[in-house]
CSV table of C-alpha atoms in Angstrom, one decimal:
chain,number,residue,atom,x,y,z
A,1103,UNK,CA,96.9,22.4,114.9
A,1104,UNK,CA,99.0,19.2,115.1
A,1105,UNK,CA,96.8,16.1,116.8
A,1106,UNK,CA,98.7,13.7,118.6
A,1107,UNK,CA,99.8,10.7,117.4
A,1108,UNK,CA,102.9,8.1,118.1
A,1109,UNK,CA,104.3,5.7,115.6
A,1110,UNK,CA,106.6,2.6,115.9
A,1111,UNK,CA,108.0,1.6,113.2
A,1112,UNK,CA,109.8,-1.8,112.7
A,1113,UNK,CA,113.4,-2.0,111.9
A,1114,UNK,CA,115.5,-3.7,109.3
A,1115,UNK,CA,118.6,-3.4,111.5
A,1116,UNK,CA,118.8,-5.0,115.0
A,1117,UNK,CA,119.6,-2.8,117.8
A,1118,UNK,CA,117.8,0.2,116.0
A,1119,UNK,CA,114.7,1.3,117.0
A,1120,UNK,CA,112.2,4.2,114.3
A,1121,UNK,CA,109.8,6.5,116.2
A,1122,UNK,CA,107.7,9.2,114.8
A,1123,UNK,CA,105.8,11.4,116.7
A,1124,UNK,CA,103.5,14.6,116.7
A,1125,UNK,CA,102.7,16.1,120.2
A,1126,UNK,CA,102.5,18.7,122.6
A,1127,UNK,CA,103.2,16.9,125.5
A,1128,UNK,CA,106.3,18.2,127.9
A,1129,UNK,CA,108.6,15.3,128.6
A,1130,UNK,CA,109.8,15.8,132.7
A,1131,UNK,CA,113.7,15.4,133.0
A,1132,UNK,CA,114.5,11.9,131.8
A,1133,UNK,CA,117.3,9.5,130.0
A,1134,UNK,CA,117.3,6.9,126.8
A,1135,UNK,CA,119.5,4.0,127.0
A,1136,UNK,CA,120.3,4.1,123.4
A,1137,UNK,CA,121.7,7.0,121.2
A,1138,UNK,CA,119.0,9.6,119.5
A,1139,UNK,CA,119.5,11.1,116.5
A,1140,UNK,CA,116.2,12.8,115.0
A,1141,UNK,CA,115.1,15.8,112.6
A,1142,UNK,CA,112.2,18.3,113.9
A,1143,UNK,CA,109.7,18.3,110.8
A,1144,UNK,CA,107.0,21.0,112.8
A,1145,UNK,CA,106.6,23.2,115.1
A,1146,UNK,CA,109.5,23.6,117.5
A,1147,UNK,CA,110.8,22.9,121.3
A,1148,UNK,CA,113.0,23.7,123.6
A,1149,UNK,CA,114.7,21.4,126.5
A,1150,UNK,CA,117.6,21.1,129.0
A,1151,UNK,CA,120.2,19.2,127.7
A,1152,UNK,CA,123.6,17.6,128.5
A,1153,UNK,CA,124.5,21.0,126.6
A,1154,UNK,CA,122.2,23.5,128.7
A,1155,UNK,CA,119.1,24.7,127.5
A,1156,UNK,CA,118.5,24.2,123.5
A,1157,UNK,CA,115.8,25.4,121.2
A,1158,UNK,CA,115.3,23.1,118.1
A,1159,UNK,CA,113.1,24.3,115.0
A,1160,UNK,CA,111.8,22.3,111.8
A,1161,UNK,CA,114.5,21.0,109.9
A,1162,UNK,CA,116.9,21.1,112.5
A,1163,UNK,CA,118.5,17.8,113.4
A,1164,UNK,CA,118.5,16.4,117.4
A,1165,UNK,CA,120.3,14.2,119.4
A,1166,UNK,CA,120.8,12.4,122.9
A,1167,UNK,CA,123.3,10.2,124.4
A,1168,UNK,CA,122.5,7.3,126.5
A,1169,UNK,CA,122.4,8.7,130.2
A,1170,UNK,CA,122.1,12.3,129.2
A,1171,UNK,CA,119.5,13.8,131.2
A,1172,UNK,CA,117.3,15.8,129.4
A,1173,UNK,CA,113.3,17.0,129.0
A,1174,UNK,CA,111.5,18.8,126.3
A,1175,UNK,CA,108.5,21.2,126.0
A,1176,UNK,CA,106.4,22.7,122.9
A,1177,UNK,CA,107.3,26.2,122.3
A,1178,UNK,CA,103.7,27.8,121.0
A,1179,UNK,CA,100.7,26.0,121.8
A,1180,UNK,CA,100.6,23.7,118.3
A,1181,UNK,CA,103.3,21.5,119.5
A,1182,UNK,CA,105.8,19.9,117.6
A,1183,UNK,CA,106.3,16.7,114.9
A,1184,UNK,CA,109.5,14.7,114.6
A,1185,UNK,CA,110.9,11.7,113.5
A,1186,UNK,CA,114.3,9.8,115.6
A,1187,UNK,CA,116.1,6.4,115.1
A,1188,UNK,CA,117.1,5.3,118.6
A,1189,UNK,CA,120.6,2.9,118.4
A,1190,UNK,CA,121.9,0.5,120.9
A,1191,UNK,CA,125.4,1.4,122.2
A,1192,UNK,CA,126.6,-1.4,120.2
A,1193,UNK,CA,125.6,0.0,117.5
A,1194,UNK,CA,127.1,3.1,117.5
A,1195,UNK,CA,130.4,1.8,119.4
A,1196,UNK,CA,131.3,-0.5,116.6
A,1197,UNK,CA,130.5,2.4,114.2
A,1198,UNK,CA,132.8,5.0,116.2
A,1199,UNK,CA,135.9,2.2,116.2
A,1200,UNK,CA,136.1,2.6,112.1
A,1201,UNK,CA,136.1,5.9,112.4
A,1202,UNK,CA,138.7,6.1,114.9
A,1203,UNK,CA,141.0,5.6,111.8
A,1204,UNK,CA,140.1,8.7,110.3
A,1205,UNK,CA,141.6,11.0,113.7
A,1206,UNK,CA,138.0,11.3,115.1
A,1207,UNK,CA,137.9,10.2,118.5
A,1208,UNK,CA,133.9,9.4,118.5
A,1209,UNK,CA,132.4,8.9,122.3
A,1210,UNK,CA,129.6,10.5,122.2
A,1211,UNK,CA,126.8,13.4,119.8
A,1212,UNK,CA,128.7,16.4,120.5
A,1213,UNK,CA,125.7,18.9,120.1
A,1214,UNK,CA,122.2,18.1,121.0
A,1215,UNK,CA,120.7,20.6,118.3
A,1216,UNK,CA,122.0,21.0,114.7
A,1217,UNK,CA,121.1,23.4,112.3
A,1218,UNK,CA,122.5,21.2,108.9
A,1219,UNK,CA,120.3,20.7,105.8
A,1220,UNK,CA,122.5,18.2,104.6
A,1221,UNK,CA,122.8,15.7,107.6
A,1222,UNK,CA,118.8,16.4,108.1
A,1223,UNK,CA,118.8,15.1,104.3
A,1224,UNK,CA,121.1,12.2,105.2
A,1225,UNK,CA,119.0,11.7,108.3
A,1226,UNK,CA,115.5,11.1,106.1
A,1227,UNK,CA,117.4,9.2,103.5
A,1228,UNK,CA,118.6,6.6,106.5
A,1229,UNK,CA,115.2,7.1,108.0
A,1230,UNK,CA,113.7,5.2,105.2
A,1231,UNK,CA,116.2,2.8,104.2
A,1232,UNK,CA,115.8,1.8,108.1
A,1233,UNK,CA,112.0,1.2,107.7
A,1234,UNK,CA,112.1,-0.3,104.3
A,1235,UNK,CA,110.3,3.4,103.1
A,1236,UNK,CA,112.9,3.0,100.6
A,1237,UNK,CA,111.9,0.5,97.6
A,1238,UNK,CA,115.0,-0.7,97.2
A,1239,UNK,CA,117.1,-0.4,100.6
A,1240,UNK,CA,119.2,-2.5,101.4
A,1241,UNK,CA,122.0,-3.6,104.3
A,1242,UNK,CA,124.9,-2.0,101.9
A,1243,UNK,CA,122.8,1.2,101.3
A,1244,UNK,CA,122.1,1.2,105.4
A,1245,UNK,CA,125.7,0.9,106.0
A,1246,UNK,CA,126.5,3.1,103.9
A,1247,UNK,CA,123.6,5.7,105.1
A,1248,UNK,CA,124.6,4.9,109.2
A,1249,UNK,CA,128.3,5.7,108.3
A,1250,UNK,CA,127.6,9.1,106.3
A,1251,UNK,CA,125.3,10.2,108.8
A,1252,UNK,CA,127.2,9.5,112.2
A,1253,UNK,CA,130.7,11.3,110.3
A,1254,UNK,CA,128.7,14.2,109.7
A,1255,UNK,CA,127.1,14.4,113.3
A,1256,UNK,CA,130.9,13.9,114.8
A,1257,UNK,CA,132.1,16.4,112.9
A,1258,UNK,CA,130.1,19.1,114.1
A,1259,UNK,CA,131.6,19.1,117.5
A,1260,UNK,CA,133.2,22.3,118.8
A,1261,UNK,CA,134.4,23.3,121.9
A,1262,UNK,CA,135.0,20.0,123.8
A,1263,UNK,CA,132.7,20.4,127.1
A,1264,UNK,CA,134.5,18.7,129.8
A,1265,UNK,CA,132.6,16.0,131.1
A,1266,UNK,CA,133.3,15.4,134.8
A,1267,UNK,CA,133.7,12.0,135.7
A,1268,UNK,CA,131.4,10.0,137.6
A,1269,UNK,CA,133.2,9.2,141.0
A,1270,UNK,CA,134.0,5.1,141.3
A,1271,UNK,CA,131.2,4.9,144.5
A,1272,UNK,CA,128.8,6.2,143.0
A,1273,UNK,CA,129.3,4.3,139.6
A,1274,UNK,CA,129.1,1.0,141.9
A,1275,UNK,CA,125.5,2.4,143.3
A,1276,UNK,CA,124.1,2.9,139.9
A,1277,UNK,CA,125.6,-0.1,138.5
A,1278,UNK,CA,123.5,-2.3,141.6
A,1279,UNK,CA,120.8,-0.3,139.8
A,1280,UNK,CA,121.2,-1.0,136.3
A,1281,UNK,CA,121.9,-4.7,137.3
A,1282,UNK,CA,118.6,-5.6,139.0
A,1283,UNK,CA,116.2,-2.9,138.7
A,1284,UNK,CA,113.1,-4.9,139.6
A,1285,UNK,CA,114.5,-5.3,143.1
A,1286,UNK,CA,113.5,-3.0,145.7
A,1287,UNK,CA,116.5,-1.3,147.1
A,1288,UNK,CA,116.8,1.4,149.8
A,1289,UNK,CA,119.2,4.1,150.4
A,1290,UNK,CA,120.9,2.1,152.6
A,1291,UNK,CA,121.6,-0.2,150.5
A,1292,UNK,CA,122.9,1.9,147.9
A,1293,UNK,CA,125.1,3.7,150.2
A,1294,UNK,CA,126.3,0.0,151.6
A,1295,UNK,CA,127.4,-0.5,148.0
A,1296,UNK,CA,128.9,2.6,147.6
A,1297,UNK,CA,130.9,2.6,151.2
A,1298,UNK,CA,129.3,6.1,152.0
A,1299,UNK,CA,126.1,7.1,154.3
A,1300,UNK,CA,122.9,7.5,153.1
A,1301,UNK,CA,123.4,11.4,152.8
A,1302,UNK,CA,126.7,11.1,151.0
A,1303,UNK,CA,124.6,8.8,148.4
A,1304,UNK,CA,122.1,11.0,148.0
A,1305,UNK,CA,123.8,14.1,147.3
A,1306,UNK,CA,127.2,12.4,145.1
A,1307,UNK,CA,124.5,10.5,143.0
A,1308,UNK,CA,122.0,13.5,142.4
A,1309,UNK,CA,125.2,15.6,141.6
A,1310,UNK,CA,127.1,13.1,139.5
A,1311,UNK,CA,123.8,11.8,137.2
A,1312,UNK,CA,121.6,14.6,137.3
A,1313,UNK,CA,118.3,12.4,138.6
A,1314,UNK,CA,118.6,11.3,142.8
A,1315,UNK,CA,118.4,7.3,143.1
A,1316,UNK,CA,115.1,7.1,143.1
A,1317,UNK,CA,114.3,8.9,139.8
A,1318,UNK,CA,117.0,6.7,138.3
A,1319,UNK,CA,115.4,3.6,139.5
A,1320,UNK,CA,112.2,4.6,138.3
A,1321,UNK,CA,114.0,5.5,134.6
A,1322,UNK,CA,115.6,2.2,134.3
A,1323,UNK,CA,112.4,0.0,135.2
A,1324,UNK,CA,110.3,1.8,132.3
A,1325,UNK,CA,113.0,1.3,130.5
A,1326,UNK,CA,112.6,-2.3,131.1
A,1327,UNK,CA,109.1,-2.3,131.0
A,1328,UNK,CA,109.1,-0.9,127.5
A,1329,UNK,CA,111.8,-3.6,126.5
A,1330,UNK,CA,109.5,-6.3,127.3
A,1331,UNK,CA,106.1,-4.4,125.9
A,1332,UNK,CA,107.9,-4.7,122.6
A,1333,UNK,CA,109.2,-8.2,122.7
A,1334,UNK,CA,105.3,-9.0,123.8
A,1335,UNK,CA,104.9,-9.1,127.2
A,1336,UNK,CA,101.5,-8.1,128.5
A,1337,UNK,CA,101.6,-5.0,130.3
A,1338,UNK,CA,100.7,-6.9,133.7
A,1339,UNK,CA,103.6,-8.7,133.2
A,1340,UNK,CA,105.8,-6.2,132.3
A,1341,UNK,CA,104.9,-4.4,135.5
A,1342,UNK,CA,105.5,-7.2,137.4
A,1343,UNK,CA,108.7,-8.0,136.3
A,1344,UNK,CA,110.2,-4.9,136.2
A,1345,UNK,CA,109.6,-3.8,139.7
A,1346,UNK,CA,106.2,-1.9,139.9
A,1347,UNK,CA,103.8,-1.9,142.7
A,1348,UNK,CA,101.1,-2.5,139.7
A,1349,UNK,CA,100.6,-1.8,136.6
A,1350,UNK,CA,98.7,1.3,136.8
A,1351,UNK,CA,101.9,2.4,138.5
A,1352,UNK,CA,103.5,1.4,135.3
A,1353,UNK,CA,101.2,3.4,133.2
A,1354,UNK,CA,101.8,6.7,135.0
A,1355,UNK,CA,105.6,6.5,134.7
A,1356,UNK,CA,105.3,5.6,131.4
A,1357,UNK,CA,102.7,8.0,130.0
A,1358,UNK,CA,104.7,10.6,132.3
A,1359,UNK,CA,108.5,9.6,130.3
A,1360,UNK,CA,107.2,8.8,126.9
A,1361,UNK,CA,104.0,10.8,126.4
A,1362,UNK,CA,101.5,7.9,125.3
A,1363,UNK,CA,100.4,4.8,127.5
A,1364,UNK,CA,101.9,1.4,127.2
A,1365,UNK,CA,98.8,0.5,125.7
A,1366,UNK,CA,99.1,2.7,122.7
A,1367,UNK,CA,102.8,2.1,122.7
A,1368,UNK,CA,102.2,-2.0,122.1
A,1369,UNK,CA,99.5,-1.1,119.7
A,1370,UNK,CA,101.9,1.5,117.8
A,1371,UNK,CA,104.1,-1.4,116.9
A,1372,UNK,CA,103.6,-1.9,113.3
């Protein structure tokens, strides 16, 4: 049986974040800020994705885009173990742009499960020279190793899935939002920004993003919380600045999104 256990591991490269994990808890529908790309190592799961539902199985490679609403659940009862490299858009924007050269026209990790031996290689290999597992890694090799990797995942897009564009009002509500998520906002002030009623809000945003305003909210202040739990806040003050009633109100969101406490997540930072 796999015990559960969460590991943060420090990067070489600003803007990336290493996570390995081995769990059987079932993430509820959620979103990353950053990009994902991971490899299954045991067990396997299953999830809704950007894609629809996937199933993902050791040595299988996994991935998210920023936004992309997704959740993900054990199949069998001895969970599952991975590892993933979380990037900052940045990251993988200024990546994409040199590859734009090549007739690739990279926006986003066409498939959310991939069944490719060699790019799970070329994830491990990256894994390490990220984490300084590699005795001799170095920003060249992690270039080089990003690059590879990120060609590779591109290239495995098929069928374009047409992704319907979020509708100007409601990109203003979410952008009050992501702007000042500590604030408390109501409906009605989200449907002020947007120029539509409360009702028209609540059903273009829950349509257009996948989460209603609320859940969204609630996303982007753990999301901030977490930002400033690994820069060293305490976690009272990370609840307090990123919008919480308290910080036991912090810890349930948190434990709920990212399957360990905030605790255990600033003590996982190694």
């Amino acid at each position: 049986m796999l015990k559960g256990q969460f590991q943060i591991l420090r990067c070489e490269v600003a803007g990336v974040d290493a996570v390995a994990a081995v769990t059987k808890h079932s993430f509820p529908r959620h979103t990353h800020e950053q990009y994902g790309i991971g490899v299954i190592h045991q067990g396997a799961q299953k999830s809704h994705s950007g894609r629809g539902m996937v199933e993902a199985g050791s040595g299988d490679l996994i991935t998210v885009n920023p936004g992309e609403v997704h959740d993900g659940a054990p199949i069998g009862d001895a969970g599952r173990a991975w590892k993933m490299l979380y990037f900052d858009p940045h990251v993988i924007n200024n990546a994409a742009k040199e590859m734009n050269e090549a007739g690739a026209k990279p926006d986003e990790f066409p498939r959310p499960v991939i069944g490719n031996t060699y790019l799970a290689n070329a994830f491990e290999r990256l894994f390490a020279a990220m984490t300084n597992e590699h005795p001799i890694a170095s920003t060249l090799l992690r270039e080089e190793l990003l690059l590879n990797l990120l060609a590779g995942v591109f290239r495995e897009a098929d069928d374009p899935v047409q992704q319907q564009a979020i509708p100007k009002a409601i990109r203003r509500a979410r952008t009050m939002i992501d702007d000042q998520p500590d604030l408390a906002v109501t409906l009605a002030d989200l449907a002020k920004e947007a120029g539509l009623s409360r009702f028209q809000l609540l059903r273009g945003f829950t349509r257009a993003t996948g989460l209603t305003p609320h859940a969204y909210l609630m996303q982007r202040r753990i999301d901030l919380a977490r930002r400033m739990i690994a820069g060293g806040s305490t976690l009272a003050q990370a609840a307090i600045a990123s919008g919480f009633a308290d910080q036991s109100h912090m810890t349930r969101t948190f434990v709920r999104k990212y399957g360990i406490s905030p605790g255990a997540y600033a003590a996982a930072m190694i």
